[in-house]
CSV table of C-alpha atoms in Angstrom, one decimal:
chain,number,residue,atom,x,y,z
A,141,MET,CA,81.7,29.0,41.3
A,142,LYS,CA,78.7,26.8,41.9
A,143,SER,CA,75.6,27.3,39.8
A,144,PHE,CA,72.3,27.9,41.4
A,145,PHE,CA,71.2,24.4,40.6
A,146,ASP,CA,74.4,22.9,42.1
A,147,ALA,CA,73.7,24.9,45.2
A,148,LEU,CA,70.1,23.8,45.2
A,149,ALA,CA,71.1,20.2,44.9
A,150,VAL,CA,73.4,20.5,47.9
A,151,TRP,CA,70.7,22.3,49.9
A,152,THR,CA,68.1,19.6,49.2
A,153,GLN,CA,70.5,17.0,50.5
A,154,ILE,CA,70.7,18.7,53.9
A,155,PRO,CA,68.3,17.1,56.4
A,156,VAL,CA,65.2,19.2,56.7
A,157,ALA,CA,65.9,19.9,60.4
A,158,ASN,CA,69.2,21.5,59.6
A,159,ARG,CA,68.1,23.9,56.9
A,160,THR,CA,67.8,27.6,57.8
A,161,VAL,CA,64.1,28.3,57.9
A,162,GLU,CA,61.9,30.1,60.3
A,163,VAL,CA,60.6,27.7,63.0
A,164,ASN,CA,57.0,27.7,63.9
A,165,THR,CA,56.7,28.6,67.6
A,166,LYS,CA,53.0,29.3,67.5
A,167,THR,CA,51.8,25.8,67.4
A,168,GLY,CA,51.3,24.2,70.8
A,169,PHE,CA,49.9,20.9,69.6
A,170,SER,CA,48.8,19.1,66.4
A,171,LEU,CA,45.9,16.8,65.7
A,172,THR,CA,45.5,14.4,62.8
A,173,ALA,CA,42.1,13.2,61.5
A,174,GLY,CA,40.5,11.0,64.1
A,175,SER,CA,41.8,13.1,67.0
A,176,TYR,CA,39.2,15.9,66.4
A,177,SER,CA,35.7,16.1,65.1
A,178,VAL,CA,34.0,18.4,62.5
A,179,ARG,CA,30.4,19.5,62.8
A,180,ALA,CA,27.9,21.0,60.4
A,181,SER,CA,30.4,21.2,57.6
A,182,SER,CA,28.8,19.3,54.8
A,183,THR,CA,25.4,20.7,53.9
A,184,GLN,CA,24.7,23.3,51.3
A,185,TYR,CA,21.3,24.7,50.2
A,186,GLY,CA,20.6,26.4,46.9
A,187,ASN,CA,18.1,27.7,44.5
A,188,MET,CA,18.3,28.4,40.8
A,189,THR,CA,15.7,29.9,38.5
A,190,LEU,CA,15.0,28.6,35.0
A,191,ALA,CA,13.7,31.7,33.2
A,192,SER,CA,10.5,31.6,31.3
A,193,ASN,CA,10.6,31.0,27.6
A,194,THR,CA,14.4,30.8,27.8
A,195,ASP,CA,16.0,28.2,29.9
A,196,VAL,CA,15.9,24.4,29.7
A,197,THR,CA,19.1,24.1,31.7
A,198,LYS,CA,20.6,26.1,34.6
A,199,THR,CA,23.6,25.7,36.8
A,200,ALA,CA,24.5,26.7,40.3
A,201,THR,CA,28.0,26.9,41.6
A,202,ILE,CA,28.6,25.3,45.1
A,203,SER,CA,31.5,24.8,47.5
A,204,SER,CA,33.8,22.0,46.3
A,205,VAL,CA,32.7,18.5,47.2
A,206,THR,CA,34.0,15.1,46.4
A,207,ALA,CA,31.5,13.6,44.0
A,208,THR,CA,31.9,10.0,45.2
A,209,ARG,CA,30.8,10.8,48.8
A,210,ALA,CA,28.3,13.7,48.1
A,211,SER,CA,24.6,13.3,47.7
A,212,LEU,CA,22.3,15.7,45.9
A,213,PHE,CA,18.7,16.1,47.1
A,214,ASN,CA,15.8,17.7,45.3
A,215,GLY,CA,14.4,20.5,47.4
A,216,GLY,CA,11.2,20.9,45.3
A,217,PHE,CA,10.3,23.5,42.8
A,218,ASP,CA,7.9,26.4,42.4
A,219,THR,CA,6.5,28.4,39.4
A,220,ASP,CA,5.4,32.0,39.3
A,221,GLU,CA,2.3,31.8,37.1
A,222,ALA,CA,1.6,28.2,36.1
A,223,THR,CA,-2.1,28.0,35.1
A,224,ASP,CA,-2.1,24.6,33.7
A,225,GLN,CA,-0.1,21.4,33.6
A,226,ASN,CA,1.9,22.5,30.5
A,227,ASP,CA,3.4,25.3,32.6
A,228,ALA,CA,4.6,22.9,35.3
A,229,VAL,CA,7.5,21.0,33.7
A,230,PHE,CA,9.4,18.9,36.2
A,231,THR,CA,13.1,19.5,36.4
A,232,ARG,CA,15.9,17.0,36.8
A,233,ILE,CA,18.9,17.9,38.9
A,234,THR,CA,22.4,16.4,38.8
A,235,LEU,CA,25.8,17.0,40.4
A,236,THR,CA,27.7,17.8,37.2
A,237,ASN,CA,31.1,18.1,38.9
A,238,ALA,CA,32.7,19.0,42.2
A,239,THR,CA,31.3,22.6,42.1
A,240,THR,CA,28.3,22.5,39.8
A,241,VAL,CA,24.7,21.5,40.2
A,242,THR,CA,22.7,21.4,37.0
A,243,ALA,CA,18.9,21.6,36.6
A,244,THR,CA,17.4,20.4,33.3
A,245,ARG,CA,13.8,20.5,32.0
A,246,ALA,CA,12.5,19.0,28.8
A,247,THR,CA,11.1,22.3,27.5
A,248,SER,CA,10.9,25.9,28.4
A,249,THR,CA,7.6,27.2,29.5
A,250,SER,CA,5.9,30.5,30.0
A,251,SER,CA,6.6,30.3,33.7
A,252,ASN,CA,9.8,30.9,35.7
A,253,VAL,CA,10.7,27.9,37.7
A,254,ILE,CA,12.7,28.0,40.9
A,255,GLN,CA,14.4,24.8,41.7
A,256,ALA,CA,15.7,24.1,45.2
A,257,PHE,CA,18.4,21.6,46.1
A,258,ASN,CA,20.6,20.4,49.0
A,259,VAL,CA,24.1,18.9,48.7
A,260,ALA,CA,25.4,16.9,51.6
A,261,GLU,CA,28.8,15.3,51.9
A,262,PHE,CA,29.5,12.3,54.1
A,263,PHE,CA,32.8,11.3,55.7
B,123,MET,CA,59.2,8.3,62.4
B,124,ARG,CA,59.9,9.8,59.0
B,125,SER,CA,60.4,8.0,55.7
B,126,HIS,CA,61.8,9.3,52.4
B,127,TRP,CA,58.3,9.1,50.9
B,128,THR,CA,56.2,12.2,50.8
B,129,ARG,CA,52.5,12.7,51.0
B,130,ALA,CA,50.3,15.6,50.0
B,131,ARG,CA,48.7,17.0,53.1
B,132,HIS,CA,46.4,19.9,53.8
B,133,LEU,CA,47.0,21.6,57.2
B,134,ALA,CA,45.0,24.3,59.0
B,135,TRP,CA,46.0,26.4,62.0
B,136,PHE,CA,43.6,27.8,64.6
B,137,ASN,CA,44.1,30.0,67.7
B,138,THR,CA,43.1,27.8,70.7
B,139,GLU,CA,42.3,30.9,72.8
B,140,THR,CA,39.9,32.5,70.3
B,141,GLY,CA,39.1,29.6,68.1
B,142,GLY,CA,39.8,31.7,65.1
B,143,TRP,CA,41.3,30.6,61.8
B,144,ILE,CA,45.0,31.5,61.2
B,145,GLY,CA,45.9,29.9,57.9
B,146,GLU,CA,46.1,26.9,55.7
B,147,TRP,CA,48.9,25.2,53.8
B,148,MET,CA,48.9,22.4,51.3
B,149,GLY,CA,52.0,20.6,50.1
B,150,HIS,CA,54.1,17.5,50.4
B,151,LEU,CA,55.4,16.3,53.8
B,152,PRO,CA,57.7,13.4,54.6
B,153,ALA,CA,55.3,10.5,55.3
B,154,PRO,CA,55.1,9.1,58.8
B,155,VAL,CA,56.2,5.5,59.5
B,156,VAL,CA,53.9,3.9,62.0
B,157,PRO,CA,54.6,0.2,62.9
B,158,SER,CA,51.7,-2.0,62.0
B,159,THR,CA,51.7,-3.4,65.5
B,160,VAL,CA,50.6,0.1,66.8
B,161,THR,CA,46.9,0.5,66.7
B,162,GLU,CA,44.1,2.7,67.9
B,163,GLU,CA,45.1,5.4,70.5
B,164,GLY,CA,48.8,4.7,70.1
B,165,ARG,CA,48.7,5.2,66.4
B,166,LEU,CA,46.9,8.5,66.7
B,167,GLN,CA,49.4,9.6,69.3
B,168,MET,CA,52.2,8.8,66.9
B,169,LEU,CA,50.6,10.6,64.0
B,170,ASN,CA,49.9,13.6,66.2
B,171,ALA,CA,53.6,13.7,67.2
B,172,TRP,CA,54.6,13.3,63.6
B,173,LEU,CA,52.4,16.2,62.5
B,174,GLN,CA,53.7,18.4,65.3
B,175,ASP,CA,57.2,17.7,64.2
B,176,ALA,CA,56.5,18.1,60.5
B,177,GLN,CA,54.6,21.4,60.8
B,178,ARG,CA,57.4,23.0,62.9
B,179,LEU,CA,59.0,24.2,59.7
B,180,ILE,CA,55.9,25.7,58.1
B,181,THR,CA,55.2,29.4,58.7
B,182,PRO,CA,53.7,32.1,56.5
B,183,ALA,CA,57.3,33.1,55.7
B,184,GLY,CA,57.9,29.8,53.9
B,185,SER,CA,58.8,26.1,54.4
B,186,PRO,CA,61.4,23.7,53.1
B,187,TYR,CA,58.6,21.5,51.7
B,188,ALA,CA,57.0,21.6,48.2
B,189,VAL,CA,54.0,23.8,48.5
B,190,THR,CA,51.0,23.6,46.3
B,191,ALA,CA,48.7,26.2,47.9
B,192,GLN,CA,48.5,28.3,51.0
B,193,LEU,CA,46.5,31.1,52.5
B,194,TRP,CA,47.2,33.0,55.8
B,195,ASP,CA,45.7,35.7,57.9
B,196,LEU,CA,48.9,37.4,58.8
B,197,ASP,CA,47.3,39.6,61.5
B,198,ALA,CA,45.9,36.5,63.1
B,199,TRP,CA,49.3,34.8,62.9
B,200,ASP,CA,51.1,37.8,64.5
B,201,ASP,CA,48.4,38.1,67.2
B,202,CYS,CA,48.6,34.4,68.2
B,203,PRO,CA,50.9,33.9,71.2
B,204,ASP,CA,53.6,31.2,71.0
B,205,GLY,CA,52.2,27.8,71.8
B,206,ALA,CA,48.6,29.0,71.4
B,207,ALA,CA,47.9,27.6,68.0
B,208,VAL,CA,46.7,24.1,67.0
B,209,CYS,CA,47.6,22.5,63.7
B,210,LEU,CA,45.0,20.2,62.2
B,211,ASP,CA,45.5,17.8,59.4
B,212,THR,CA,42.4,18.4,57.3
B,213,THR,CA,43.5,16.3,54.3
B,214,ARG,CA,40.7,13.8,54.5
B,215,TYR,CA,38.0,16.4,53.7
B,216,GLY,CA,39.5,17.0,50.2
B,217,TRP,CA,38.5,20.7,50.2
B,218,PRO,CA,40.5,23.5,48.6
B,219,VAL,CA,42.9,25.6,50.7
B,220,GLY,CA,40.9,28.5,52.3
B,221,ASP,CA,37.7,26.4,52.9
B,222,PHE,CA,38.2,26.4,56.7
B,223,GLN,CA,38.6,30.2,57.0
B,224,TRP,CA,35.2,30.6,58.7
B,225,ALA,CA,35.4,27.5,60.9
B,226,VAL,CA,36.0,27.8,64.7
B,227,PHE,CA,38.1,25.4,66.7
B,228,ASP,CA,36.8,24.4,70.2
B,229,GLY,CA,39.9,23.2,72.0
B,230,TRP,CA,37.9,21.8,74.9
B,231,ASP,CA,35.8,19.5,72.8
B,232,ARG,CA,38.4,19.2,70.0
B,233,LEU,CA,35.7,20.2,67.7
B,234,LEU,CA,36.1,22.1,64.4
B,235,ASP,CA,32.8,23.9,64.1
B,236,PHE,CA,31.3,25.6,61.1
B,237,ARG,CA,28.9,27.9,62.9
B,238,GLU,CA,27.8,30.3,60.2
B,239,MET,CA,25.9,29.7,57.0
B,240,ARG,CA,27.0,32.2,54.4
B,241,ALA,CA,24.9,33.4,51.5
B,242,TYR,CA,26.0,33.7,47.9
B,243,LEU,CA,24.3,35.3,44.9
B,244,GLU,CA,25.3,34.1,41.5
B,245,LEU,CA,25.4,35.8,38.1
B,246,THR,CA,25.6,34.1,34.7
B,247,PRO,CA,27.6,36.7,32.6
B,248,ALA,CA,26.6,35.1,29.3
B,249,THR,CA,22.9,35.8,29.9
B,250,ALA,CA,23.2,38.7,32.4
B,251,MET,CA,21.0,36.9,34.8
B,252,LEU,CA,21.1,36.7,38.6
B,253,ASP,CA,19.9,33.1,38.5
B,254,ALA,CA,21.2,31.1,41.5
B,255,SER,CA,21.8,31.5,45.2
B,256,VAL,CA,23.5,29.1,47.6
B,257,HIS,CA,23.9,28.9,51.4
B,258,GLY,CA,26.8,27.1,52.9
B,259,PRO,CA,29.5,27.3,55.5
B,260,ARG,CA,32.4,27.3,53.1
B,261,PRO,CA,33.5,29.6,50.3
B,262,VAL,CA,31.8,29.4,46.9
B,263,ARG,CA,34.2,30.5,44.2
B,264,SER,CA,33.6,32.2,40.9
B,265,THR,CA,34.1,30.3,37.7
B,266,PRO,CA,34.3,31.4,34.0
B,267,GLU,CA,30.5,30.6,33.8
B,268,LYS,CA,29.4,32.1,37.1
B,269,ILE,CA,30.3,35.2,39.0
B,270,VAL,CA,29.7,34.6,42.7
B,271,ALA,CA,29.2,37.4,45.3
B,272,ASP,CA,29.3,36.7,49.0
B,273,VAL,CA,26.3,38.8,50.3
B,274,THR,CA,26.5,37.6,53.9
B,275,GLY,CA,25.8,40.4,56.3
B,276,THR,CA,24.6,42.8,53.6
B,277,PRO,CA,21.0,44.0,53.3
B,278,LEU,CA,20.7,41.6,50.3
B,279,GLU,CA,21.2,38.5,52.5
B,280,PRO,CA,17.6,38.1,53.7
B,281,TRP,CA,16.3,38.3,50.1
B,282,VAL,CA,19.0,36.3,48.3
B,283,ASP,CA,16.8,33.4,47.2
B,284,GLN,CA,14.3,35.9,45.6
B,285,LEU,CA,16.9,38.1,44.0
B,286,HIS,CA,16.8,36.1,40.8
B,287,GLY,CA,16.2,38.1,37.7
B,288,ARG,CA,17.5,39.8,34.6
B,289,LEU,CA,19.8,42.8,34.2
B,290,ILE,CA,18.9,44.9,31.3
B,291,ARG,CA,20.1,48.3,30.0
B,292,ARG,CA,17.5,51.0,29.9
B,293,ASP,CA,18.3,54.6,29.2
B,294,GLY,CA,21.9,54.0,29.8
B,295,ARG,CA,21.4,52.5,33.2
B,296,ILE,CA,21.6,48.9,34.3
B,297,VAL,CA,18.1,47.9,35.6
B,298,PHE,CA,17.3,44.8,37.6
B,299,GLU,CA,14.1,43.0,36.8
B,300,PRO,CA,13.4,40.3,39.4
B,301,PHE,CA,11.6,37.1,38.3
B,302,TRP,CA,9.8,36.8,41.6
B,303,PRO,CA,7.4,39.2,43.3
B,304,GLY,CA,7.7,40.5,46.8
B,305,VAL,CA,11.2,41.9,46.8
B,306,PRO,CA,11.1,45.4,48.3
B,307,GLU,CA,11.6,48.2,45.9
B,308,ALA,CA,14.6,49.4,47.9
B,309,VAL,CA,16.4,46.1,47.5
B,310,VAL,CA,15.7,46.1,43.7
B,311,LEU,CA,16.9,49.6,43.4
B,312,SER,CA,20.1,48.8,45.4
B,313,ILE,CA,21.1,46.4,42.6
B,314,THR,CA,19.8,48.8,39.9
B,315,ASP,CA,21.8,51.7,41.3
B,316,ARG,CA,24.8,49.6,42.1
B,317,THR,CA,25.1,51.4,45.4
B,318,LEU,CA,25.6,48.2,47.5
B,319,ASP,CA,28.7,46.1,47.6
B,320,LEU,CA,27.6,43.8,44.9
B,321,ALA,CA,31.0,43.0,43.5
B,322,LEU,CA,29.6,40.7,40.9
B,323,LEU,CA,28.3,43.5,38.8
B,324,GLY,CA,31.7,44.9,38.5
B,325,GLY,CA,32.8,41.8,36.6
B,326,LEU,CA,30.2,42.1,34.0
B,327,GLU,CA,30.8,43.4,30.5
B,328,HIS,CA,28.4,46.2,29.9
B,329,ALA,CA,27.8,45.1,26.4
B,330,ALA,CA,26.7,41.7,27.6
B,331,ILE,CA,23.7,43.1,29.2
B,332,PRO,CA,20.8,43.1,26.8
B,333,LEU,CA,18.9,46.2,25.9
B,334,ALA,CA,15.4,46.5,27.2
B,335,GLU,CA,12.6,45.8,24.8
B,336,ARG,CA,10.7,49.0,23.8
B,337,ASN,CA,7.1,48.9,24.9
């Protein structure tokens, strides 16, 4: 009696077209890249809040992008009660990995800071 | 047209009559062989013919190829008449399986269109803060550091960029304290009372939410 793996080895040698599998009758036609276009697929907008007296870094999770072809743009920031320059600490934003944007500031202040960003991917 | 080499491909199916998404599949297909003398339109025609042939053995029920990921709307599959679907090779975008589920395919213009921006609210479990929000046409997935809720179409959506704040425990209840003014009390209470479909709160350890400071 053949073992499962013997049977599998025989099966994998059968040309794909001859194997007993369900045939896809739904598809009328197929298109590879270059035969169709994609629109408005690449831009994401986000905001993250660095909490007062607490946060010097904050992350936001985004849809997956390929870092080598993605650009991160600073969308500006706002504070809730900054009364002097010490309360308005600028943040730096970076694309940490395929799904994470990180905002960093040198020091926490008594103000909440909301940092906006855009991520665009180019093809 | 086929070689013994295989290539990882990401395919997506759409109903050409409705434009709606049917499913996605990622796995290894026998690589096409296109003579180097064939260029431009002829090359695309050969690749399209190869894809039509290769995808013929892929259904939600299975395929003879090595599969790495797949996601199907089985009702959409069943509802699609024979010959009415289009299979697109979406490998070049490098996105995870499932990222095309809200796209619409316009067969007339051969255009894959992301028509809707969705809204996501994010919670950091370690600090019990709702502290980020993102708008995009594709899914945003939770990670160990962030719990992500899709609030598209809910009463929270118009306020998602202002719904940043702390969750605290007060008198045995979870209370939401927004960082930013101007959020209607009803919206704040909807988070506090957990009456809305804010699934992210369900994933939060109760003990992780800090106790309110006594005044």
